[in-house]
mmCIF file of C-alpha atoms in Angstrom:
data_model
loop_
_atom_site.group_PDB
_atom_site.id
_atom_site.type_symbol
_atom_site.label_atom_id
_atom_site.label_comp_id
_atom_site.label_asym_id
_atom_site.label_seq_id
_atom_site.Cartn_x
_atom_site.Cartn_y
_atom_site.Cartn_z
ATOM 1 C CA UNK A 1 0.718 63.831 34.469
ATOM 2 C CA UNK A 2 2.665 65.701 31.840
ATOM 3 C CA UNK A 3 -0.614 67.984 31.076
ATOM 4 C CA UNK A 4 -0.635 68.782 34.842
ATOM 5 C CA UNK A 5 2.939 69.912 34.709
ATOM 6 C CA UNK A 6 2.315 71.969 31.599
ATOM 7 C CA UNK A 7 -0.780 73.559 33.089
ATOM 8 C CA UNK A 8 1.000 74.542 36.436
ATOM 9 C CA UNK A 9 3.908 76.068 34.364
ATOM 10 C CA UNK A 10 1.538 77.932 32.395
ATOM 11 C CA UNK A 11 -0.444 79.227 35.333
ATOM 12 C CA UNK A 12 2.996 80.314 36.797
ATOM 13 C CA UNK A 13 3.723 82.274 33.627
ATOM 14 C CA UNK A 14 0.286 83.855 33.633
ATOM 15 C CA UNK A 15 0.634 84.815 37.300
ATOM 16 C CA UNK A 16 4.053 86.664 36.279
ATOM 17 C CA UNK A 17 2.111 88.408 33.644
ATOM 18 C CA UNK A 18 -0.812 89.484 35.585
ATOM 19 C CA UNK A 19 1.463 90.819 38.433
ATOM 20 C CA UNK A 20 3.365 93.002 35.721
ATOM 21 C CA UNK A 21 0.161 94.192 34.210
ATOM 22 C CA UNK A 22 -1.437 95.024 37.719
ATOM 23 C CA UNK A 23 1.963 96.589 38.728
ATOM 24 C CA UNK A 24 1.792 98.784 35.671
ATOM 25 C CA UNK A 25 -1.821 99.551 36.156
ATOM 26 C CA UNK A 26 -1.258 100.560 39.668
ATOM 27 C CA UNK A 27 1.252 103.093 38.658
ATOM 28 C CA UNK A 28 -1.259 104.835 36.419
ATOM 29 C CA UNK A 29 -4.169 104.509 38.730
ATOM 30 C CA UNK A 30 -3.512 103.129 42.281
ATOM 31 C CA UNK A 31 -2.953 99.705 43.806
ATOM 32 C CA UNK A 32 -6.598 99.631 44.887
ATOM 33 C CA UNK A 33 -8.090 100.450 41.340
ATOM 34 C CA UNK A 34 -5.622 97.862 39.905
ATOM 35 C CA UNK A 35 -6.768 95.345 42.440
ATOM 36 C CA UNK A 36 -10.478 96.293 41.579
ATOM 37 C CA UNK A 37 -9.948 96.084 37.782
ATOM 38 C CA UNK A 38 -8.254 92.790 38.264
ATOM 39 C CA UNK A 39 -11.097 91.265 40.359
ATOM 40 C CA UNK A 40 -14.030 92.866 38.493
ATOM 41 C CA UNK A 41 -12.669 91.358 35.092
ATOM 42 C CA UNK A 42 -11.832 88.189 36.776
ATOM 43 C CA UNK A 43 -15.330 87.796 38.328
ATOM 44 C CA UNK A 44 -17.111 88.412 34.752
ATOM 45 C CA UNK A 45 -14.573 85.895 33.214
ATOM 46 C CA UNK A 46 -14.998 83.120 35.756
ATOM 47 C CA UNK A 47 -18.715 83.749 35.596
ATOM 48 C CA UNK A 48 -18.968 83.210 31.978
ATOM 49 C CA UNK A 49 -16.689 80.220 31.950
ATOM 50 C CA UNK A 50 -18.587 78.714 34.739
ATOM 51 C CA UNK A 51 -22.020 79.261 33.229
ATOM 52 C CA UNK A 52 -20.761 77.543 30.076
ATOM 53 C CA UNK A 53 -18.934 74.633 31.733
ATOM 54 C CA UNK A 54 -21.262 74.504 34.822
ATOM 55 C CA UNK A 55 -20.477 74.313 38.456
ATOM 56 C CA UNK A 56 -20.793 77.950 39.219
ATOM 57 C CA UNK A 57 -23.490 77.588 41.834
ATOM 58 C CA UNK A 58 -23.376 74.730 44.623
ATOM 59 C CA UNK A 59 -26.885 73.138 45.076
ATOM 60 C CA UNK A 60 -26.769 74.573 48.685
ATOM 61 C CA UNK A 61 -24.758 77.333 50.200
ATOM 62 C CA UNK A 62 -24.433 75.207 53.288
ATOM 63 C CA UNK A 63 -22.310 73.031 51.025
ATOM 64 C CA UNK A 64 -19.427 75.641 50.912
ATOM 65 C CA UNK A 65 -17.071 75.143 53.741
ATOM 66 C CA UNK A 66 -16.531 78.133 55.934
ATOM 67 C CA UNK A 67 -12.785 78.386 54.712
ATOM 68 C CA UNK A 68 -14.155 78.658 51.210
ATOM 69 C CA UNK A 69 -15.103 82.222 51.895
ATOM 70 C CA UNK A 70 -11.544 83.214 53.075
ATOM 71 C CA UNK A 71 -9.968 82.718 49.475
ATOM 72 C CA UNK A 72 -11.624 85.779 47.929
ATOM 73 C CA UNK A 73 -10.448 88.391 50.747
ATOM 74 C CA UNK A 74 -6.938 86.732 50.835
ATOM 75 C CA UNK A 75 -6.907 86.985 46.995
ATOM 76 C CA UNK A 76 -7.911 90.785 47.038
ATOM 77 C CA UNK A 77 -4.779 91.330 49.582
ATOM 78 C CA UNK A 78 -2.403 89.391 47.447
ATOM 79 C CA UNK A 79 -3.257 91.200 44.311
ATOM 80 C CA UNK A 80 -3.438 94.539 45.924
ATOM 81 C CA UNK A 81 -0.205 93.947 47.649
ATOM 82 C CA UNK A 82 1.531 92.818 44.399
ATOM 83 C CA UNK A 83 0.255 95.927 42.559
ATOM 84 C CA UNK A 84 1.539 98.147 45.353
ATOM 85 C CA UNK A 85 5.104 96.258 45.566
ATOM 86 C CA UNK A 86 6.089 95.651 41.987
ATOM 87 C CA UNK A 87 6.476 99.320 41.046
ATOM 88 C CA UNK A 88 8.773 99.697 44.103
ATOM 89 C CA UNK A 89 10.841 96.715 44.264
ATOM 90 C CA UNK A 90 10.402 95.225 40.610
ATOM 91 C CA UNK A 91 8.639 92.123 39.257
ATOM 92 C CA UNK A 92 11.609 89.800 39.826
ATOM 93 C CA UNK A 93 12.090 90.831 43.461
ATOM 94 C CA UNK A 94 8.356 90.587 44.101
ATOM 95 C CA UNK A 95 8.165 87.174 42.326
ATOM 96 C CA UNK A 96 10.998 85.853 44.438
ATOM 97 C CA UNK A 97 9.465 87.049 47.852
ATOM 98 C CA UNK A 98 5.962 85.785 46.867
ATOM 99 C CA UNK A 99 7.480 82.382 45.740
ATOM 100 C CA UNK A 100 9.364 82.328 48.967
ATOM 101 C CA UNK A 101 6.256 82.931 50.997
ATOM 102 C CA UNK A 102 4.414 80.478 49.068
ATOM 103 C CA UNK A 103 7.079 77.724 49.694
ATOM 104 C CA UNK A 104 7.259 78.560 53.407
ATOM 105 C CA UNK A 105 3.559 78.284 53.958
ATOM 106 C CA UNK A 106 3.156 75.113 51.693
ATOM 107 C CA UNK A 107 5.966 73.544 53.918
ATOM 108 C CA UNK A 108 3.953 74.460 56.904
ATOM 109 C CA UNK A 109 0.892 73.258 55.685
ATOM 110 C CA UNK A 110 2.244 70.019 54.573
ATOM 111 C CA UNK A 111 3.482 69.562 58.248
ATOM 112 C CA UNK A 112 0.162 70.447 59.788
ATOM 113 C CA UNK A 113 -1.604 68.178 57.320
ATOM 114 C CA UNK A 114 0.792 65.251 57.913
ATOM 115 C CA UNK A 115 1.714 64.971 54.216
ATOM 116 C CA UNK A 116 3.826 61.737 53.791
ATOM 117 C CA UNK A 117 7.398 62.098 52.275
ATOM 118 C CA UNK A 118 10.693 63.291 53.113
ATOM 119 C CA UNK A 119 10.179 66.058 55.630
ATOM 120 C CA UNK A 120 13.912 66.747 55.951
ATOM 121 C CA UNK A 121 14.464 66.971 52.214
ATOM 122 C CA UNK A 122 11.489 69.164 52.093
ATOM 123 C CA UNK A 123 12.859 71.563 54.812
ATOM 124 C CA UNK A 124 16.384 71.406 53.140
ATOM 125 C CA UNK A 125 14.693 72.443 49.900
ATOM 126 C CA UNK A 126 12.880 75.234 51.690
ATOM 127 C CA UNK A 127 16.011 76.263 53.428
ATOM 128 C CA UNK A 128 17.891 76.507 49.838
ATOM 129 C CA UNK A 129 14.960 78.634 48.580
ATOM 130 C CA UNK A 130 15.151 80.911 51.580
ATOM 131 C CA UNK A 131 19.014 81.364 51.288
ATOM 132 C CA UNK A 132 18.648 82.101 47.506
ATOM 133 C CA UNK A 133 15.902 84.675 48.278
ATOM 134 C CA UNK A 134 18.444 86.275 51.005
ATOM 135 C CA UNK A 135 21.340 86.298 48.455
ATOM 136 C CA UNK A 136 19.251 87.664 45.721
ATOM 137 C CA UNK A 137 17.891 90.478 47.733
ATOM 138 C CA UNK A 138 21.323 91.300 49.285
ATOM 139 C CA UNK A 139 23.208 92.046 46.061
ATOM 140 C CA UNK A 140 24.243 95.634 45.914
ATOM 141 C CA UNK A 141 22.750 97.578 42.857
ATOM 142 C CA UNK A 142 25.195 99.229 40.737
ATOM 143 C CA UNK A 143 25.859 102.808 41.305
ATOM 144 C CA UNK A 144 25.060 105.031 38.513
ATOM 145 C CA UNK A 145 27.322 108.070 37.850
ATOM 146 C CA UNK A 146 25.769 111.166 37.144
#
């Protein structure tokens, strides 16, 4: 269990670094070029790792569920949107909004899937996250005197 927690936190740190790198790259190129570089290097990396470890190609294409083909286009939109937004609103605001969106969708998916647990506590936690996002976004920026 501790390995899974460490792995998840590491993945979160890497997402933050990835968003920042893509945001900086989009400033010097464009959000689409940043997304392209992200995905081409990612494709090469996952291909090499999967060839070494195995499991890159399913025995038959029919074994891939239809929704399996949606992750790629969704990932492209996610990376391109992040690359476009980070230079405009900053890494922290982008991360807060992305995490809020993830939490909201996760709660919806748990309800749809009928995941057991404490639905009121989950909804209360989601509400606290959303309130925190609103508070974080509503803070006035300090005015700079010229």
